[in-house]
Short mmCIF file of C-alpha atoms (C1' of nucleotides) in Angstrom, two decimals:
data_model
loop_
_atom_site.label_atom_id
_atom_site.label_comp_id
_atom_site.label_asym_id
_atom_site.label_seq_id
_atom_site.Cartn_x
_atom_site.Cartn_y
_atom_site.Cartn_z
CA MET A 1 -112.59 109.12 -55.21
CA ALA A 2 -112.16 105.40 -54.75
CA PRO A 3 -115.16 103.13 -54.07
CA GLU A 4 -116.05 103.24 -50.41
CA ALA A 5 -116.31 99.50 -49.85
CA CYS A 6 -112.89 99.09 -51.28
CA VAL A 7 -111.32 101.72 -49.03
CA ALA A 8 -112.76 99.88 -46.05
CA ARG A 9 -110.91 96.74 -47.11
CA LEU A 10 -107.65 98.53 -47.79
CA SER A 11 -106.90 98.54 -44.12
CA LEU A 12 -107.41 94.76 -43.95
CA TYR A 13 -104.98 94.21 -46.78
CA ALA A 14 -102.37 96.37 -45.14
CA ARG A 15 -102.67 94.51 -41.87
CA GLU A 16 -102.48 91.07 -43.44
CA LEU A 17 -99.46 92.15 -45.45
CA ALA A 18 -97.79 93.34 -42.27
CA ARG A 19 -98.32 89.87 -40.85
CA LEU A 20 -96.93 88.17 -43.92
CA ALA A 21 -93.91 90.46 -43.95
CA HIS A 22 -93.37 89.62 -40.31
CA GLN A 23 -93.33 85.93 -41.28
CA ARG A 24 -90.77 86.72 -43.92
CA VAL A 25 -93.09 85.88 -46.79
CA GLY A 26 -91.72 87.49 -49.95
CA TYR A 27 -94.57 87.18 -52.40
CA VAL A 28 -98.26 86.55 -52.05
CA SER A 29 -100.94 85.81 -54.64
CA SER A 30 -104.38 87.38 -54.67
CA ARG A 31 -105.69 83.90 -54.02
CA ARG A 32 -103.78 83.43 -50.81
CA LEU A 33 -104.46 86.94 -49.58
CA ALA A 34 -108.13 86.38 -50.25
CA GLN A 35 -108.17 83.11 -48.34
CA GLN A 36 -106.58 84.72 -45.30
CA LEU A 37 -109.20 87.44 -45.27
CA GLY A 38 -112.28 85.49 -46.28
CA LEU A 39 -112.65 87.22 -49.63
CA THR A 40 -112.44 86.14 -53.25
CA ASP A 41 -109.29 86.47 -55.30
CA THR A 42 -111.07 88.56 -57.91
CA GLN A 43 -112.13 91.01 -55.29
CA VAL A 44 -108.62 91.43 -53.98
CA ARG A 45 -107.28 92.11 -57.46
CA ARG A 46 -110.09 94.48 -58.29
CA ASP A 47 -109.61 96.40 -55.04
CA LEU A 48 -105.87 96.74 -55.48
CA SER A 49 -106.21 97.69 -59.11
CA THR A 50 -108.19 100.79 -58.20
CA PHE A 51 -105.03 102.17 -56.61
CA GLY A 52 -102.46 101.06 -59.12
CA GLN A 53 -100.75 98.07 -60.64
CA PHE A 54 -98.77 96.38 -57.92
CA GLY A 55 -98.51 92.77 -59.05
CA THR A 56 -96.38 90.64 -61.29
CA SER A 57 -98.01 88.07 -63.55
CA GLY A 58 -97.16 84.54 -62.49
CA ARG A 59 -95.56 85.72 -59.24
CA GLY A 60 -98.14 87.68 -57.31
CA TYR A 61 -97.51 90.73 -55.14
CA GLU A 62 -94.29 91.56 -53.40
CA VAL A 63 -95.37 91.64 -49.77
CA GLN A 64 -93.20 94.38 -48.34
CA ARG A 65 -93.57 96.67 -51.31
CA LEU A 66 -97.35 96.32 -51.47
CA HIS A 67 -97.61 96.88 -47.74
CA ASP A 68 -95.64 100.10 -48.01
CA ARG A 69 -97.69 101.33 -50.92
CA LEU A 70 -100.98 100.60 -49.17
CA THR A 71 -100.08 102.25 -45.89
CA ALA A 72 -98.97 105.27 -47.87
CA ILE A 73 -102.31 105.34 -49.67
CA LEU A 74 -104.15 104.94 -46.38
CA GLY A 75 -102.28 107.91 -45.02
CA VAL A 76 -100.72 106.06 -42.10
CA SER A 77 -97.13 105.87 -43.23
CA GLY A 78 -94.47 108.31 -42.09
CA ARG A 79 -96.84 110.46 -40.12
CA THR A 80 -99.05 110.47 -37.03
CA TRP A 81 -102.59 111.56 -36.31
CA ASN A 82 -103.70 113.43 -33.22
CA VAL A 83 -106.70 111.82 -31.59
CA ALA A 84 -108.94 113.15 -28.83
CA LEU A 85 -111.07 110.92 -26.67
CA ALA A 86 -114.23 112.18 -25.01
CA GLY A 87 -115.40 109.92 -22.21
CA ALA A 88 -112.94 108.17 -19.91
CA GLY A 89 -115.36 105.44 -18.81
CA ASN A 90 -114.95 101.74 -19.36
CA LEU A 91 -115.08 101.93 -23.12
CA GLY A 92 -112.86 104.98 -23.36
CA SER A 93 -110.37 103.32 -21.10
CA ALA A 94 -110.40 100.20 -23.29
CA LEU A 95 -109.72 102.33 -26.35
CA LEU A 96 -106.79 104.06 -24.66
CA ALA A 97 -105.33 100.66 -23.84
CA TYR A 98 -105.74 99.27 -27.33
CA ARG A 99 -102.30 98.85 -28.84
CA GLY A 100 -103.38 98.71 -32.46
CA PHE A 101 -103.82 102.47 -32.56
CA LYS A 102 -100.36 103.55 -31.60
CA GLU A 103 -98.86 101.01 -33.98
CA ARG A 104 -100.46 102.82 -36.87
CA GLY A 105 -99.62 106.28 -35.63
CA PHE A 106 -102.89 107.22 -33.98
CA LEU A 107 -101.90 109.06 -30.82
CA PHE A 108 -104.28 110.03 -28.05
CA ARG A 109 -103.25 113.59 -27.37
CA LEU A 110 -106.23 114.55 -25.29
CA VAL A 111 -108.66 112.78 -22.98
CA VAL A 112 -111.61 114.61 -21.48
CA ASP A 113 -114.53 113.72 -19.27
CA ALA A 114 -117.48 115.70 -17.96
CA ASP A 115 -117.37 113.93 -14.60
CA ALA A 116 -115.52 116.13 -12.10
CA ASN A 117 -114.43 113.02 -10.18
CA LYS A 118 -112.51 111.74 -13.15
CA VAL A 119 -110.83 115.00 -14.07
CA GLY A 120 -107.23 115.02 -12.93
CA ARG A 121 -107.01 111.27 -12.67
CA VAL A 122 -104.73 109.28 -14.90
CA VAL A 123 -106.38 106.59 -17.04
CA GLN A 124 -104.19 104.17 -18.97
CA GLY A 125 -101.36 106.62 -18.75
CA HIS A 126 -103.39 109.60 -19.90
CA ALA A 127 -104.34 112.52 -17.69
CA VAL A 128 -108.05 113.25 -17.89
CA ALA A 129 -108.88 116.90 -18.58
CA SER A 130 -112.14 118.70 -18.03
CA ALA A 131 -114.58 118.78 -20.92
CA HIS A 132 -115.21 122.41 -20.16
CA ASP A 133 -114.29 124.62 -23.09
CA LEU A 134 -113.68 121.54 -25.24
CA THR A 135 -113.71 123.50 -28.47
CA GLN A 136 -110.71 125.56 -27.47
CA ILE A 137 -108.70 122.64 -26.09
CA VAL A 138 -109.30 120.65 -29.22
CA ARG A 139 -108.14 123.52 -31.36
CA ARG A 140 -105.06 124.10 -29.22
CA HIS A 141 -104.02 120.45 -29.51
CA ASP A 142 -104.54 120.40 -33.26
CA ILE A 143 -106.74 117.33 -33.04
CA HIS A 144 -107.43 115.50 -36.31
CA ILE A 145 -109.75 112.76 -35.12
CA GLY A 146 -112.29 112.80 -32.32
CA VAL A 147 -113.56 109.67 -30.58
CA ILE A 148 -116.87 109.86 -28.78
CA ALA A 149 -117.35 107.41 -25.91
CA VAL A 150 -119.78 109.38 -23.78
CA PRO A 151 -123.41 108.62 -22.85
CA VAL A 152 -126.06 109.25 -25.52
CA GLU A 153 -127.30 112.42 -23.88
CA ALA A 154 -123.93 114.12 -24.24
CA ALA A 155 -122.87 112.79 -27.61
CA GLN A 156 -124.24 115.48 -29.91
CA ALA A 157 -122.90 118.30 -27.77
CA VAL A 158 -119.42 116.79 -27.68
CA CYS A 159 -119.61 116.24 -31.40
CA ASN A 160 -120.49 119.88 -32.02
CA GLN A 161 -117.55 121.02 -29.94
CA PHE A 162 -115.21 118.69 -31.78
CA VAL A 163 -116.38 120.12 -35.08
CA ALA A 164 -116.15 123.69 -33.84
CA GLY A 165 -112.62 122.94 -32.70
CA GLY A 166 -111.61 121.93 -36.20
CA VAL A 167 -111.89 118.13 -36.04
CA ARG A 168 -112.60 116.71 -39.46
CA ALA A 169 -113.15 113.04 -38.62
CA ILE A 170 -115.12 111.42 -35.81
CA VAL A 171 -115.69 107.92 -34.54
CA ASN A 172 -118.90 107.60 -32.59
CA PHE A 173 -119.58 104.83 -30.08
CA ALA A 174 -122.75 106.36 -28.66
CA PRO A 175 -125.91 104.64 -29.86
CA ILE A 176 -127.37 107.66 -31.59
CA HIS A 177 -127.16 109.36 -34.95
CA LEU A 178 -124.94 112.42 -34.90
CA ASP A 179 -125.52 115.39 -37.12
CA VAL A 180 -122.31 116.68 -38.64
CA PRO A 181 -121.67 119.13 -41.45
CA PRO A 182 -120.84 117.40 -44.74
CA THR A 183 -117.24 118.52 -44.34
CA VAL A 184 -116.70 116.05 -41.53
CA TRP A 185 -116.14 112.29 -41.93
CA LEU A 186 -118.12 110.17 -39.55
CA ARG A 187 -117.82 106.52 -38.60
CA VAL A 188 -120.15 104.69 -36.27
CA VAL A 189 -119.52 101.70 -34.04
CA ASP A 190 -122.82 100.52 -32.67
CA LEU A 191 -122.40 97.63 -30.26
CA ALA A 192 -126.02 97.06 -29.33
CA SER A 193 -127.04 97.12 -32.96
CA GLU A 194 -124.48 94.45 -33.83
CA LEU A 195 -126.00 92.07 -31.32
CA GLU A 196 -129.55 92.84 -32.37
CA THR A 197 -128.71 92.13 -35.97
CA LEU A 198 -127.37 88.75 -34.92
CA ALA A 199 -130.51 88.09 -32.91
CA PHE A 200 -132.56 88.64 -36.03
CA TYR A 201 -130.76 85.91 -37.89
CA LEU A 202 -130.64 83.58 -34.90
CA ALA A 203 -134.32 83.99 -34.27
CA ARG A 204 -135.11 83.04 -37.81
CA THR A 205 -133.25 79.97 -38.85
CA THR A 206 -130.81 77.44 -37.93
CA LYS A 207 -128.76 78.79 -40.77
CA PHE A 208 -128.76 76.23 -43.57
CA GLU A 209 -126.04 75.46 -46.02
CA THR A 210 -127.02 77.16 -49.22
CA ALA A 211 -127.96 74.05 -51.15
CA THR A 212 -126.50 74.61 -54.59
CA PRO A 213 -128.87 72.94 -57.02
CA MET B 1 -134.60 86.36 -46.32
CA ALA B 2 -134.74 90.15 -45.96
CA PRO B 3 -132.04 92.37 -47.52
CA GLU B 4 -129.03 92.49 -45.28
CA ALA B 5 -128.56 96.25 -45.29
CA CYS B 6 -132.13 96.67 -44.24
CA VAL B 7 -131.84 94.24 -41.32
CA ALA B 8 -128.88 96.25 -40.07
CA ARG B 9 -131.07 99.36 -39.95
CA LEU B 10 -133.97 97.60 -38.27
CA SER B 11 -132.22 97.90 -34.96
CA LEU B 12 -131.81 101.65 -35.44
CA TYR B 13 -135.49 102.07 -36.12
CA ALA B 14 -136.41 100.08 -33.03
CA ARG B 15 -134.15 102.18 -30.85
CA GLU B 16 -135.38 105.49 -32.18
CA LEU B 17 -138.97 104.36 -31.73
CA ALA B 18 -138.21 103.44 -28.13
CA ARG B 19 -136.98 107.00 -27.63
CA LEU B 20 -140.04 108.50 -29.23
CA ALA B 21 -142.32 106.29 -27.16
CA HIS B 22 -140.47 107.41 -24.08
CA GLN B 23 -141.19 111.02 -25.07
CA ARG B 24 -144.83 110.10 -25.41
CA VAL B 25 -144.90 110.68 -29.16
CA GLY B 26 -147.92 108.89 -30.60
CA TYR B 27 -147.29 108.95 -34.33
CA VAL B 28 -144.22 109.49 -36.46
CA SER B 29 -143.82 109.96 -40.21
CA SER B 30 -141.13 108.30 -42.29
CA ARG B 31 -139.81 111.79 -42.88
CA ARG B 32 -139.26 112.54 -39.23
CA LEU B 33 -137.87 109.11 -38.46
CA ALA B 34 -135.46 109.52 -41.36
CA GLN B 35 -134.32 112.91 -40.14
CA GLN B 36 -133.57 111.57 -36.68
CA LEU B 37 -131.47 108.79 -38.12
CA GLY B 38 -129.78 110.59 -41.00
CA LEU B 39 -131.57 108.60 -43.69
CA THR B 40 -134.06 109.43 -46.41
CA ASP B 41 -137.78 109.01 -45.97
CA THR B 42 -138.00 106.72 -48.97
CA GLN B 43 -135.46 104.43 -47.43
CA VAL B 44 -137.32 104.20 -44.16
CA ARG B 45 -140.55 103.31 -45.95
CA ARG B 46 -138.84 100.80 -48.19
CA ASP B 47 -137.12 99.13 -45.24
CA LEU B 48 -140.26 98.88 -43.17
CA SER B 49 -142.30 97.66 -46.10
CA THR B 50 -140.12 94.57 -46.43
CA PHE B 51 -141.50 93.40 -43.10
CA GLY B 52 -145.11 94.41 -43.47
CA GLN B 53 -147.49 97.33 -43.78
CA PHE B 54 -147.32 99.27 -40.57
CA GLY B 55 -148.32 102.79 -41.53
CA THR B 56 -151.44 104.83 -42.08
CA SER B 57 -151.68 107.18 -45.04
CA GLY B 58 -151.72 110.80 -43.96
CA ARG B 59 -150.89 109.87 -40.34
CA GLY B 60 -147.62 107.99 -40.33
CA TYR B 61 -146.67 105.12 -38.05
CA GLU B 62 -148.03 104.50 -34.59
CA VAL B 63 -144.88 104.67 -32.48
CA GLN B 64 -145.58 102.09 -29.79
CA ARG B 65 -147.11 99.59 -32.15
CA LEU B 66 -144.31 99.82 -34.70
CA HIS B 67 -141.73 99.53 -31.95
CA ASP B 68 -143.32 96.36 -30.68
CA ARG B 69 -143.56 94.86 -34.13
CA LEU B 70 -139.92 95.62 -34.92
CA THR B 71 -138.49 94.25 -31.70
CA ALA B 72 -140.53 91.11 -32.29
CA ILE B 73 -139.10 90.82 -35.80
CA LEU B 74 -135.60 91.41 -34.47
CA GLY B 75 -136.11 88.60 -32.01
CA VAL B 76 -135.49 90.70 -28.92
CA SER B 77 -138.98 90.92 -27.51
CA GLY B 78 -140.22 88.64 -24.77
CA ARG B 79 -137.08 86.58 -24.60
CA THR B 80 -133.43 86.75 -23.63
CA TRP B 81 -130.21 85.61 -25.25
CA ASN B 82 -127.33 83.94 -23.45
CA VAL B 83 -124.03 85.59 -24.23
CA ALA B 84 -120.51 84.42 -23.43
CA LEU B 85 -117.54 86.75 -23.30
CA ALA B 86 -114.03 85.53 -23.96
CA GLY B 87 -111.41 87.95 -22.73
CA ALA B 88 -111.87 89.95 -19.53
CA GLY B 89 -109.38 92.67 -20.42
CA ASN B 90 -110.15 96.33 -20.87
CA LEU B 91 -112.44 95.87 -23.82
CA GLY B 92 -114.22 92.87 -22.34
CA SER B 93 -114.74 94.76 -19.17
CA ALA B 94 -116.20 97.70 -21.09
CA LEU B 95 -118.61 95.37 -22.84
CA LEU B 96 -119.75 93.86 -19.54
CA ALA B 97 -120.43 97.35 -18.24
CA TYR B 98 -122.38 98.45 -21.30
CA ARG B 99 -126.01 98.85 -20.28
CA GLY B 100 -127.48 98.69 -23.76
CA PHE B 101 -127.11 94.93 -23.84
CA LYS B 102 -129.13 94.01 -20.81
CA GLU B 103 -131.86 96.41 -21.87
CA ARG B 104 -132.45 94.34 -24.97
CA GLY B 105 -132.21 91.01 -23.23
CA PHE B 106 -128.61 90.10 -23.99
CA LEU B 107 -127.30 88.53 -20.78
CA PHE B 108 -123.69 87.71 -20.11
CA ARG B 109 -123.94 84.24 -18.66
CA LEU B 110 -120.29 83.35 -18.88
CA VAL B 111 -117.00 85.23 -18.80
CA VAL B 112 -113.72 83.44 -19.39
CA ASP B 113 -110.09 84.42 -19.63
CA ALA B 114 -106.94 82.46 -20.35
CA ASP B 115 -104.93 84.47 -17.83
CA ALA B 116 -104.70 82.52 -14.57
CA ASN B 117 -104.39 85.79 -12.64
CA LYS B 118 -107.81 86.90 -13.81
CA VAL B 119 -109.60 83.63 -13.18
CA GLY B 120 -111.64 83.79 -10.00
CA ARG B 121 -111.75 87.57 -9.95
CA VAL B 122 -114.97 89.46 -10.36
CA VAL B 123 -115.12 91.92 -13.25
CA GLN B 124 -118.10 94.24 -13.52
CA GLY B 125 -120.07 91.88 -11.34
CA HIS B 126 -119.18 88.78 -13.32
CA ALA B 127 -116.96 86.00 -12.00
CA VAL B 128 -114.23 85.17 -14.47
CA ALA B 129 -113.92 81.46 -15.25
CA SER B 130 -111.01 79.61 -16.77
CA ALA B 131 -110.99 79.26 -20.55
CA HIS B 132 -109.92 75.68 -20.09
CA ASP B 133 -112.44 73.29 -21.60
CA LEU B 134 -114.36 76.20 -23.08
CA THR B 135 -116.34 74.00 -25.43
CA GLN B 136 -117.94 72.11 -22.58
CA ILE B 137 -118.71 75.18 -20.46
CA VAL B 138 -120.29 76.91 -23.40
CA ARG B 139 -122.48 73.91 -24.08
CA ARG B 140 -123.44 73.59 -20.44
CA HIS B 141 -124.53 77.23 -20.27
CA ASP B 142 -126.52 76.98 -23.49
CA ILE B 143 -124.78 79.98 -24.96
CA HIS B 144 -126.37 81.55 -28.04
CA ILE B 145 -123.91 84.31 -28.80
CA GLY B 146 -120.15 84.41 -28.27
CA VAL B 147 -118.17 87.63 -27.98
CA ILE B 148 -114.46 87.47 -28.71
CA ALA B 149 -112.33 90.12 -27.00
CA VAL B 150 -109.05 88.26 -26.76
CA PRO B 151 -105.69 88.99 -28.43
CA VAL B 152 -105.32 88.09 -32.11
CA GLU B 153 -103.24 85.00 -31.41
CA ALA B 154 -106.01 83.38 -29.39
CA ALA B 155 -109.02 84.48 -31.41
CA GLN B 156 -109.36 81.60 -33.86
CA ALA B 157 -108.94 78.98 -31.13
CA VAL B 158 -111.61 80.59 -28.97
CA CYS B 159 -113.84 80.87 -31.99
CA ASN B 160 -113.48 77.16 -32.74
CA GLN B 161 -114.37 76.26 -29.19
CA PHE B 162 -117.43 78.50 -29.27
CA VAL B 163 -118.57 76.80 -32.44
CA ALA B 164 -117.87 73.33 -31.08
CA GLY B 165 -119.88 74.26 -28.01
CA GLY B 166 -122.92 75.05 -30.13
CA VAL B 167 -122.70 78.83 -30.46
CA ARG B 168 -124.39 79.98 -33.66
CA ALA B 169 -123.49 83.68 -33.62
CA ILE B 170 -120.24 85.44 -32.86
CA VAL B 171 -119.09 89.02 -32.51
CA ASN B 172 -115.38 89.38 -33.08
CA PHE B 173 -113.33 92.31 -31.81
CA ALA B 174 -109.94 90.81 -32.62
CA PRO B 175 -108.32 92.35 -35.69
CA ILE B 176 -108.21 89.17 -37.72
CA HIS B 177 -110.47 87.25 -40.05
CA LEU B 178 -112.07 84.24 -38.36
CA ASP B 179 -112.96 81.10 -40.20
CA VAL B 180 -116.37 79.81 -39.21
CA PRO B 181 -118.58 77.16 -40.77
CA PRO B 182 -121.36 78.65 -42.89
CA THR B 183 -123.85 77.66 -40.22
CA VAL B 184 -122.54 80.37 -37.90
CA TRP B 185 -123.32 84.08 -38.14
CA LEU B 186 -120.34 86.34 -37.74
CA ARG B 187 -120.06 90.06 -37.08
CA VAL B 188 -116.82 91.99 -36.93
CA VAL B 189 -115.98 95.15 -35.04
CA ASP B 190 -112.60 96.34 -36.19
CA LEU B 191 -111.48 99.41 -34.29
CA ALA B 192 -108.10 99.96 -35.93
CA SER B 193 -109.63 99.60 -39.35
CA GLU B 194 -112.23 102.27 -38.58
CA LEU B 195 -109.52 104.78 -37.80
CA GLU B 196 -107.44 103.84 -40.82
CA THR B 197 -110.39 104.30 -43.09
CA LEU B 198 -110.85 107.78 -41.70
CA ALA B 199 -107.17 108.50 -42.19
CA PHE B 200 -107.57 107.68 -45.85
CA TYR B 201 -110.21 110.31 -46.34
CA LEU B 202 -108.47 112.86 -44.14
CA ALA B 203 -105.22 112.38 -45.99
CA ARG B 204 -106.90 113.06 -49.27
CA THR B 205 -109.10 116.10 -49.07
CA THR B 206 -110.48 118.72 -47.01
CA LYS B 207 -113.83 117.22 -47.78
CA PHE B 208 -115.68 119.53 -50.14
CA GLU B 209 -119.36 120.13 -50.40
CA THR B 210 -120.47 118.17 -53.40
CA ALA B 211 -120.93 121.04 -55.80
CA THR B 212 -124.03 120.19 -57.77
CA PRO B 213 -123.50 121.56 -61.25
"C1'" DC C 1 -97.99 77.80 -66.72
"C1'" DA C 2 -99.53 80.65 -62.81
"C1'" DC C 3 -100.67 84.63 -62.16
"C1'" DT C 4 -102.54 89.77 -62.84
"C1'" DG C 5 -105.67 93.34 -64.50
"C1'" DT C 6 -110.00 94.54 -66.48
"C1'" DG C 7 -114.17 94.94 -69.79
"C1'" DA C 8 -118.69 93.08 -69.58
"C1'" DA C 9 -122.44 90.89 -66.92
"C1'" DT C 10 -124.82 90.25 -62.89
"C1'" DG C 11 -126.78 91.20 -58.57
"C1'" DC C 12 -127.87 94.37 -54.51
"C1'" DA C 13 -129.17 98.80 -52.58
"C1'" DT C 14 -130.89 103.28 -53.03
"C1'" DT C 15 -133.60 106.66 -55.16
"C1'" DC C 16 -137.28 108.40 -58.23
"C1'" DA C 17 -141.80 109.01 -59.30
"C1'" DC C 18 -146.32 108.34 -58.56
"C1'" DA C 19 -150.76 105.79 -57.68
"C1'" DG C 20 -153.76 105.40 -53.87
"C1'" DC C 21 -155.59 106.02 -49.25
"C1'" DG C 22 -157.45 108.43 -44.90
"C1'" DC D 1 -153.73 117.62 -48.65
"C1'" DG D 2 -150.07 114.68 -46.17
"C1'" DC D 3 -148.72 110.64 -46.02
"C1'" DT D 4 -147.63 105.41 -47.24
"C1'" DG D 5 -146.23 101.63 -50.21
"C1'" DT D 6 -144.12 100.18 -54.40
"C1'" DG D 7 -142.98 99.41 -59.56
"C1'" DA D 8 -139.43 101.13 -62.42
"C1'" DA D 9 -134.89 103.44 -62.93
"C1'" DT D 10 -130.50 104.28 -61.41
"C1'" DG D 11 -126.24 103.61 -59.27
"C1'" DC D 12 -122.71 100.69 -56.59
"C1'" DA D 13 -120.36 96.42 -55.66
"C1'" DT D 14 -119.22 91.88 -56.79
"C1'" DT D 15 -118.38 88.25 -59.90
"C1'" DC D 16 -117.44 86.21 -64.49
"C1'" DA D 17 -114.64 85.39 -68.13
"C1'" DC D 18 -110.65 85.97 -70.44
"C1'" DA D 19 -106.84 88.50 -72.84
"C1'" DG D 20 -102.21 89.36 -71.68
"C1'" DT D 21 -97.71 88.96 -69.22
"C1'" DG D 22 -93.25 87.28 -66.89
#
DNA sequence: CACTGTGAATGCATTCACAGCG
DNA sequence: CGCTGTGAATGCATTCACAGTG
């Protein structure tokens, strides 16, 4: 399996290449790609080379072709993924509205909430279902990816139902560690923690230029 | 300066300790803390040891005391941070509503949007100001941290104005790399990329247990 | 030439293994 | 004992340096 850090960047490459293709750029060098993304040219070449040889010496990478290859490798070309959202609050609603998902074939096929007041309502064009019997609903909709945007207290329970329903990948926005079997891929987005990390650095220094001696 | 990966976890430790304190737990071992957070006990001890010696052999760590020490180290104890939000759309609105921020002393002091229709409205209890002359407003409000929740096209411009206004830390939710001077701390939350990364792994395998030979 | 692709070298992060303390 | 704190060992990730190609 490919290095994890490099997989994480694959998505960035694909997106930047989509932009370049949109601007009708035909070829791009690792240098330029790196500059756009705040990386080094070596890193770009190393990353790409773990998936194949895509470049031409002296020319660089053919934008459209590389884009197509990368999206295929990422598993987001010529197919869609069924996504379920648990929690139709502010965050959940923001996620439903986010256009970047649909563009890449991530389709919200199911939205649930535990709050009886929300059930039946339509949020961002999606009808909110009851979270009762979540396992079964998830299974019935053949959900691939579960997104957890519920309060901490409910997160683990929702997670368990997702897993029981056959979900094999989960994105968690609740600020708590979720226990999942090792057969399930988990990704965490921790908003509070992001800010606290920044506070650490702010509290310390007025960040100095690294004086190169 | 402390290892970056370890700083990122500091916030998790602090939060878990807050929970334990709330449950009136007096002492906790690295083992238990690790279990709660999905880490190894060695890692917990190593992380904590980079900031000092907080434990007692045979007993573990005193929950309340360690919590207080860590929040102090993080720079979130006994002070507040002024935060500005650019972009009062769905995501921005979700961030304003998120309670975890205020709890740790992150206060939204300023909300701006470029959309004239939104200016003047109140979103989640915050009056939306015009993004015109952002640099000056940011300076006037003594903003420490800027949050970018605007469309890609606007992100770099907003970022520049934050920086010009004296902001030294930025959280970016726009799916694009932002150029900032090396004096500014940057953190990126890339929702689309999280899903794509998952798709990569899903597309590949039904994740197997790592068979230890 | 301007560029890619990659061994070899470095640097970070995690884990092992254990001395030492209450 | 049950636990912490930490050198030494391992394992990833990034960077260097350069041979090789169109």
